[in-house]
Amino acid sequence: MSRIEHTRFSTLDLAPIRDDGDAGLALRNSLALAQHVEKLGFERFWVAEHHNMDGIASAATPVLIGYLASGTSRIRLGAGGVMLPNHAPLVVAEQFGTLEALYPGRIELGLGRAPGADQFTAHALRRDRMGSADDFPADVEELQRLLGPRQPNQRVIAMPGAGSNVPLWLLGSSLFSAQLAAAKGLPYAFASHFAPRYMHEAIRLYRENFRPSEVLDKPYVMLGVPLMAADTDEQAEYLATTAYQRILALIRGQSLVLVPPVTSMQGKWLPHEQDAVGSFLGMALIGGPDKIRARLDVLLEQTAADELIFTCDLYETADRHRAFDILAGLR
């Protein structure tokens, strides 16, 4: 039996804004996608915190999670992730404690150590609070205390939040969080959907150094994977040009709104830009069902990942839904 049948599938969404739409449409599309993959039996649906990006509507992550939870019934919902340097741990604990109180057993919290923004935006987010990626281990510990059982003489409590034990994940695109997740015995999600370079080394470090904890007795690895599936290889390559144009715009510092696919990228990028986009999407699954299955088999054979979390930045909502239909049909 293929590893595909034994691997959990999940979705990571950035609530992409189309060139002919707005944030409201993007958020409604996000809910429609969450409802769709819930019906397909996916494990979780995460949204990511990004700021000062005109093509991404998921900045207020806890608010969006509440909206998604109100429109779904089973699928687990969480942040992939909350960028901890931007926030006081107490505020995060209260936000996710509130979500857990409203939707018990369905909320989880993925934590990143990068600000996810440029220095000007980071300053606007923090103001006088001098948040730093260097504070990440201490901030994670504080969050664990705030979400854990209330202790005698505890002077600061998160309410809601105390005793909720909202599950924590550590996220990373380098090696630091892999080692911290291993030391803390937490599940680990690697951002291979945009930074595949250190994936194998991060997985190795995490598994070799893992220490069992109260929440996890053995390593658990989830990998981010861009998905651009369609009924034929040719259609998938055509639809994928939306993602190519978006990554090209990111590299150039231009608008990140989704634009329609094009028949050819020739003349749209320089050779070094094409290489950079290709590196960014090095883990992408692009193709019809047979090609997607073959790529998945290789990926799972090489990594033995416990779970894959898929991003899908296709232009049309129907094409995004169809991509996940194709993926689910491989199981």
Coordinates of C-alpha atoms in Angstrom, one line a residue:
M1 CA 0.0 0.0 0.0
S2 CA 1.3 3.5 -0.9
R3 CA 2.4 5.9 1.9
I4 CA -0.3 8.3 0.5
E5 CA -3.0 6.3 2.2
H6 CA -1.3 6.6 5.6
T7 CA -0.5 10.3 5.4
R8 CA -2.8 13.0 6.8
F9 CA -3.7 15.8 4.4
S10 CA -4.3 19.4 5.6
T11 CA -4.7 22.9 4.0
L12 CA -2.8 26.2 4.6
D13 CA -4.6 29.2 3.3
L14 CA -3.4 32.9 2.9
A15 CA -6.9 34.1 1.9
P16 CA -5.5 35.4 -1.4
I17 CA -7.0 38.6 -2.9
R18 CA -7.7 38.5 -6.6
D19 CA -7.0 41.5 -8.9
D20 CA -10.7 41.9 -9.5
G21 CA -11.8 41.2 -5.9
D22 CA -11.4 42.5 -2.4
A23 CA -10.6 41.2 1.2
G24 CA -14.3 40.3 1.8
L25 CA -14.4 38.1 -1.2
A26 CA -11.0 36.5 -0.2
L27 CA -12.3 35.7 3.3
R28 CA -15.5 34.2 1.9
N29 CA -13.5 32.1 -0.5
S30 CA -11.3 30.9 2.4
L31 CA -14.4 29.7 4.2
A32 CA -15.7 28.0 1.1
L33 CA -12.4 26.2 0.8
A34 CA -12.4 25.1 4.5
Q35 CA -15.9 23.7 4.0
H36 CA -14.8 21.9 0.9
V37 CA -11.7 20.2 2.3
E38 CA -13.7 19.4 5.5
K39 CA -16.0 17.3 3.3
L40 CA -13.0 15.7 1.7
G41 CA -11.8 14.5 5.1
F42 CA -8.8 16.8 5.6
E43 CA -7.3 16.9 9.1
R44 CA -6.8 20.7 9.6
F45 CA -7.2 24.1 8.0
W46 CA -4.7 26.7 9.0
V47 CA -4.3 30.4 8.1
A48 CA -1.1 32.4 8.1
E49 CA -0.3 35.8 9.6
H50 CA 1.1 38.2 7.1
H51 CA 1.1 42.0 7.3
N52 CA 1.4 44.9 4.8
M53 CA 0.7 42.7 1.8
D54 CA -2.1 43.8 -0.5
G55 CA -2.7 40.3 -1.8
I56 CA -3.2 38.5 1.5
A57 CA -6.3 38.9 3.7
S58 CA -5.3 36.7 6.7
A59 CA -3.5 39.3 8.9
A60 CA -5.9 39.1 11.8
T61 CA -5.5 35.4 12.2
P62 CA -7.6 34.7 15.3
V63 CA -10.5 36.7 13.9
L64 CA -10.4 34.7 10.7
I65 CA -10.2 31.4 12.6
G66 CA -13.3 32.3 14.5
Y67 CA -15.1 33.0 11.2
L68 CA -14.0 29.7 9.8
A69 CA -14.9 27.8 12.9
S70 CA -18.4 29.2 12.8
G71 CA -18.9 27.9 9.3
T72 CA -17.4 24.4 9.7
S73 CA -18.2 21.5 12.1
R74 CA -15.3 19.0 12.4
I75 CA -12.0 20.2 10.8
R76 CA -9.4 21.5 13.2
L77 CA -8.5 25.2 12.7
G78 CA -5.4 27.0 13.6
A79 CA -2.7 29.5 12.8
G80 CA 0.1 28.5 10.6
G81 CA 1.2 30.6 12.2
V82 CA 1.1 33.3 14.6
M83 CA 4.4 35.3 14.4
L84 CA 5.2 35.4 18.1
P85 CA 7.7 38.4 18.0
N86 CA 4.7 40.6 16.9
H87 CA 2.6 39.8 20.0
A88 CA 2.7 39.6 23.7
P89 CA 2.2 35.9 24.7
L90 CA -0.7 36.9 27.1
V91 CA -2.7 38.4 24.2
V92 CA -2.1 35.3 22.1
A93 CA -3.2 33.0 25.0
E94 CA -6.4 35.1 25.5
Q95 CA -7.2 35.1 21.9
F96 CA -6.8 31.3 21.4
G97 CA -8.2 30.5 24.8
T98 CA -11.3 32.4 23.7
L99 CA -11.5 30.4 20.4
E100 CA -11.0 27.1 22.3
A101 CA -13.8 28.1 24.7
L102 CA -16.1 28.7 21.8
Y103 CA -15.1 25.7 19.7
P104 CA -13.7 23.1 22.1
G105 CA -11.3 20.5 20.7
R106 CA -11.0 22.2 17.3
I107 CA -8.4 25.0 17.9
E108 CA -4.6 24.8 17.6
L109 CA -1.8 27.3 17.5
G110 CA 1.3 27.2 15.2
L111 CA 4.1 29.5 16.3
G112 CA 6.7 31.2 14.1
R113 CA 9.8 33.1 15.3
A114 CA 10.0 35.5 12.3
P115 CA 8.0 38.7 12.2
G116 CA 6.6 38.0 8.8
A117 CA 6.9 41.6 7.8
D118 CA 9.4 44.3 6.9
Q119 CA 11.1 46.4 9.6
F120 CA 8.6 49.3 9.3
T121 CA 5.6 47.1 9.6
A122 CA 7.3 45.2 12.5
H123 CA 7.7 48.6 14.3
A124 CA 4.1 49.5 13.6
L125 CA 3.0 46.2 15.1
R126 CA 5.1 46.4 18.2
R127 CA 5.4 50.1 18.9
D128 CA 7.2 50.2 22.2
R129 CA 7.3 46.5 22.8
M130 CA 10.8 45.3 21.7
G131 CA 9.8 42.0 20.3
S132 CA 12.6 39.8 18.9
A133 CA 13.1 36.4 17.3
D134 CA 15.7 35.9 20.1
D135 CA 12.9 35.9 22.6
F136 CA 11.1 33.0 20.9
P137 CA 12.1 30.2 23.3
A138 CA 11.1 32.2 26.3
D139 CA 7.9 33.4 24.7
V140 CA 6.9 29.8 23.8
E141 CA 7.5 28.8 27.4
E142 CA 5.3 31.7 28.7
L143 CA 2.5 30.6 26.3
Q144 CA 2.7 27.1 27.5
R145 CA 2.3 28.3 31.1
L146 CA -0.6 30.6 30.2
L147 CA -2.5 27.9 28.4
G148 CA -1.7 25.2 30.9
P149 CA -3.2 24.5 34.3
R150 CA -3.4 27.5 36.6
Q151 CA -0.7 27.3 39.3
P152 CA -1.0 28.4 43.0
N153 CA -0.1 32.0 43.4
Q154 CA 0.0 32.6 39.7
R155 CA -0.2 36.4 39.3
V156 CA -1.0 36.6 35.6
I157 CA -3.6 34.4 34.1
A158 CA -5.1 34.2 30.6
M159 CA -8.9 34.2 30.8
P160 CA -10.1 32.6 28.7
G161 CA -7.0 30.5 28.1
A162 CA -5.8 29.1 31.5
G163 CA -6.3 25.3 31.5
S164 CA -7.3 25.2 27.9
N165 CA -4.2 23.4 26.8
V166 CA -4.5 24.6 23.2
P167 CA -2.2 22.4 21.2
L168 CA 1.0 24.1 20.1
W169 CA 3.1 23.5 17.0
L170 CA 6.5 25.0 16.2
L171 CA 6.9 26.2 12.6
G172 CA 10.2 26.8 10.8
S173 CA 12.0 27.4 7.5
S174 CA 15.5 26.9 9.0
L175 CA 17.0 24.7 11.7
F176 CA 16.4 26.7 14.8
S177 CA 12.7 25.7 15.4
A178 CA 13.4 22.1 14.5
Q179 CA 15.8 21.9 17.4
L180 CA 13.5 23.8 19.8
A181 CA 10.5 21.6 18.8
A182 CA 12.6 18.5 19.5
A183 CA 13.8 19.7 22.9
K184 CA 10.2 20.6 23.9
G185 CA 8.6 17.5 22.5
L186 CA 6.2 19.4 20.2
P187 CA 5.0 18.7 16.7
Y188 CA 7.0 20.4 14.0
A189 CA 5.9 21.9 10.7
F190 CA 8.5 22.9 8.1
A191 CA 7.7 25.6 5.6
S192 CA 8.9 23.7 2.6
H193 CA 6.1 25.3 0.6
F194 CA 8.3 28.4 0.2
A195 CA 11.8 27.5 1.6
P196 CA 12.6 23.8 0.8
R197 CA 16.4 24.3 1.1
Y198 CA 16.8 23.1 4.7
M199 CA 13.9 20.6 4.7
H200 CA 15.9 17.3 5.0
E201 CA 18.4 18.6 7.5
A202 CA 15.6 20.1 9.7
I203 CA 13.6 16.9 9.7
R204 CA 16.8 14.9 10.6
L205 CA 17.7 17.3 13.5
Y206 CA 14.1 17.2 14.8
R207 CA 13.8 13.4 14.8
E208 CA 17.3 12.7 16.1
N209 CA 17.0 15.1 19.0
F210 CA 13.3 14.6 19.9
R211 CA 12.5 14.3 23.6
P212 CA 9.0 12.8 24.5
S213 CA 6.7 15.1 26.3
E214 CA 3.3 15.1 27.9
V215 CA 1.8 16.1 24.6
L216 CA 3.8 13.9 22.2
D217 CA 5.6 10.6 22.7
K218 CA 7.4 10.5 19.3
P219 CA 8.3 13.0 16.6
Y220 CA 5.5 14.3 14.3
V221 CA 6.5 16.1 11.1
M222 CA 4.2 18.1 8.8
L223 CA 5.5 19.6 5.5
G224 CA 4.2 22.5 3.5
V225 CA 3.6 21.7 -0.2
P226 CA 2.3 24.0 -3.0
L227 CA -0.5 22.2 -4.9
M228 CA -1.4 23.0 -8.5
A229 CA -3.3 20.0 -9.7
A230 CA -5.7 19.8 -12.6
D231 CA -7.3 17.2 -14.9
T232 CA -4.3 17.2 -17.3
D233 CA -0.6 18.1 -17.0
E234 CA -1.1 20.9 -19.6
Q235 CA -4.0 22.5 -17.7
A236 CA -2.0 22.4 -14.4
E237 CA 1.0 24.1 -16.0
Y238 CA -1.3 26.8 -17.4
L239 CA -3.0 27.4 -14.0
A240 CA 0.4 27.4 -12.2
T241 CA 1.4 30.6 -14.0
T242 CA -0.8 32.5 -11.5
A243 CA 1.5 31.3 -8.7
Y244 CA 4.6 32.0 -10.8
Q245 CA 3.5 35.6 -11.4
R246 CA 2.8 36.0 -7.7
I247 CA 6.2 34.8 -6.6
L248 CA 7.8 36.9 -9.3
A249 CA 5.9 39.9 -7.8
L250 CA 7.1 39.0 -4.3
I251 CA 10.7 38.9 -5.6
R252 CA 10.3 42.3 -7.3
G253 CA 8.5 43.9 -4.3
Q254 CA 5.3 44.4 -6.4
S255 CA 1.6 43.9 -5.7
L256 CA 0.8 40.3 -4.5
V257 CA -2.8 40.2 -5.7
L258 CA -3.7 37.1 -7.7
V259 CA -3.7 37.6 -11.4
P260 CA -5.1 35.3 -14.1
P261 CA -3.0 32.6 -15.6
V262 CA -1.2 33.2 -18.9
T263 CA -0.4 30.9 -21.8
S264 CA 3.4 31.6 -21.4
M265 CA 5.7 33.2 -18.9
Q266 CA 8.2 34.0 -21.7
G267 CA 9.0 37.7 -21.6
K268 CA 7.6 38.1 -18.1
W269 CA 10.7 37.1 -16.2
L270 CA 14.5 37.2 -16.6
P271 CA 16.5 33.9 -16.4
H272 CA 17.6 34.6 -12.8
E273 CA 14.1 35.4 -11.8
Q274 CA 12.8 32.2 -13.3
D275 CA 15.4 30.3 -11.3
A276 CA 14.4 32.1 -8.1
V277 CA 10.7 31.3 -8.6
G278 CA 11.6 27.7 -9.4
S279 CA 13.7 27.4 -6.2
F280 CA 10.8 29.0 -4.1
L281 CA 8.4 26.4 -5.5
G282 CA 10.9 23.5 -5.4
M283 CA 8.4 21.3 -3.6
A284 CA 5.4 22.2 -5.8
L285 CA 3.1 19.4 -7.1
I286 CA 2.1 20.5 -10.6
G287 CA 0.3 18.2 -12.9
G288 CA -2.6 15.9 -13.6
P289 CA -3.6 13.1 -11.2
D290 CA -0.9 10.6 -12.3
K291 CA 1.9 13.1 -12.1
I292 CA 0.7 14.4 -8.7
R293 CA 0.6 10.8 -7.3
A294 CA 4.1 10.0 -8.6
R295 CA 5.5 13.2 -7.0
L296 CA 3.8 12.5 -3.8
D297 CA 5.1 9.0 -3.6
V298 CA 8.7 10.3 -4.0
L299 CA 8.2 13.0 -1.5
L300 CA 6.8 10.7 1.2
E301 CA 9.5 8.0 0.4
Q302 CA 12.2 10.6 1.0
T303 CA 10.8 12.3 4.1
A304 CA 8.4 9.8 5.7
A305 CA 6.3 12.9 6.7
D306 CA 3.4 12.2 9.0
E307 CA 1.3 14.9 7.4
L308 CA 1.3 17.3 4.4
I309 CA -0.3 20.7 4.5
F310 CA -1.0 22.1 1.0
T311 CA -1.2 25.6 -0.2
C312 CA -3.1 26.3 -3.4
D313 CA -2.9 29.8 -5.0
L314 CA -4.9 29.1 -8.2
Y315 CA -6.9 32.1 -9.6
E316 CA -10.4 30.6 -9.8
T317 CA -12.1 29.2 -6.8
A318 CA -13.5 26.3 -8.8
D319 CA -9.9 25.4 -9.9
R320 CA -8.7 25.5 -6.3
H321 CA -11.5 23.2 -5.2
R322 CA -10.8 20.8 -8.1
A323 CA -7.2 20.6 -7.2
F324 CA -8.1 19.4 -3.7
D325 CA -10.6 16.9 -5.2
I326 CA -7.9 15.4 -7.3
L327 CA -5.6 15.2 -4.3
A328 CA -8.2 13.5 -2.2
G329 CA -9.0 11.1 -5.0
L330 CA -5.4 9.7 -4.7
R331 CA -6.1 8.2 -1.3

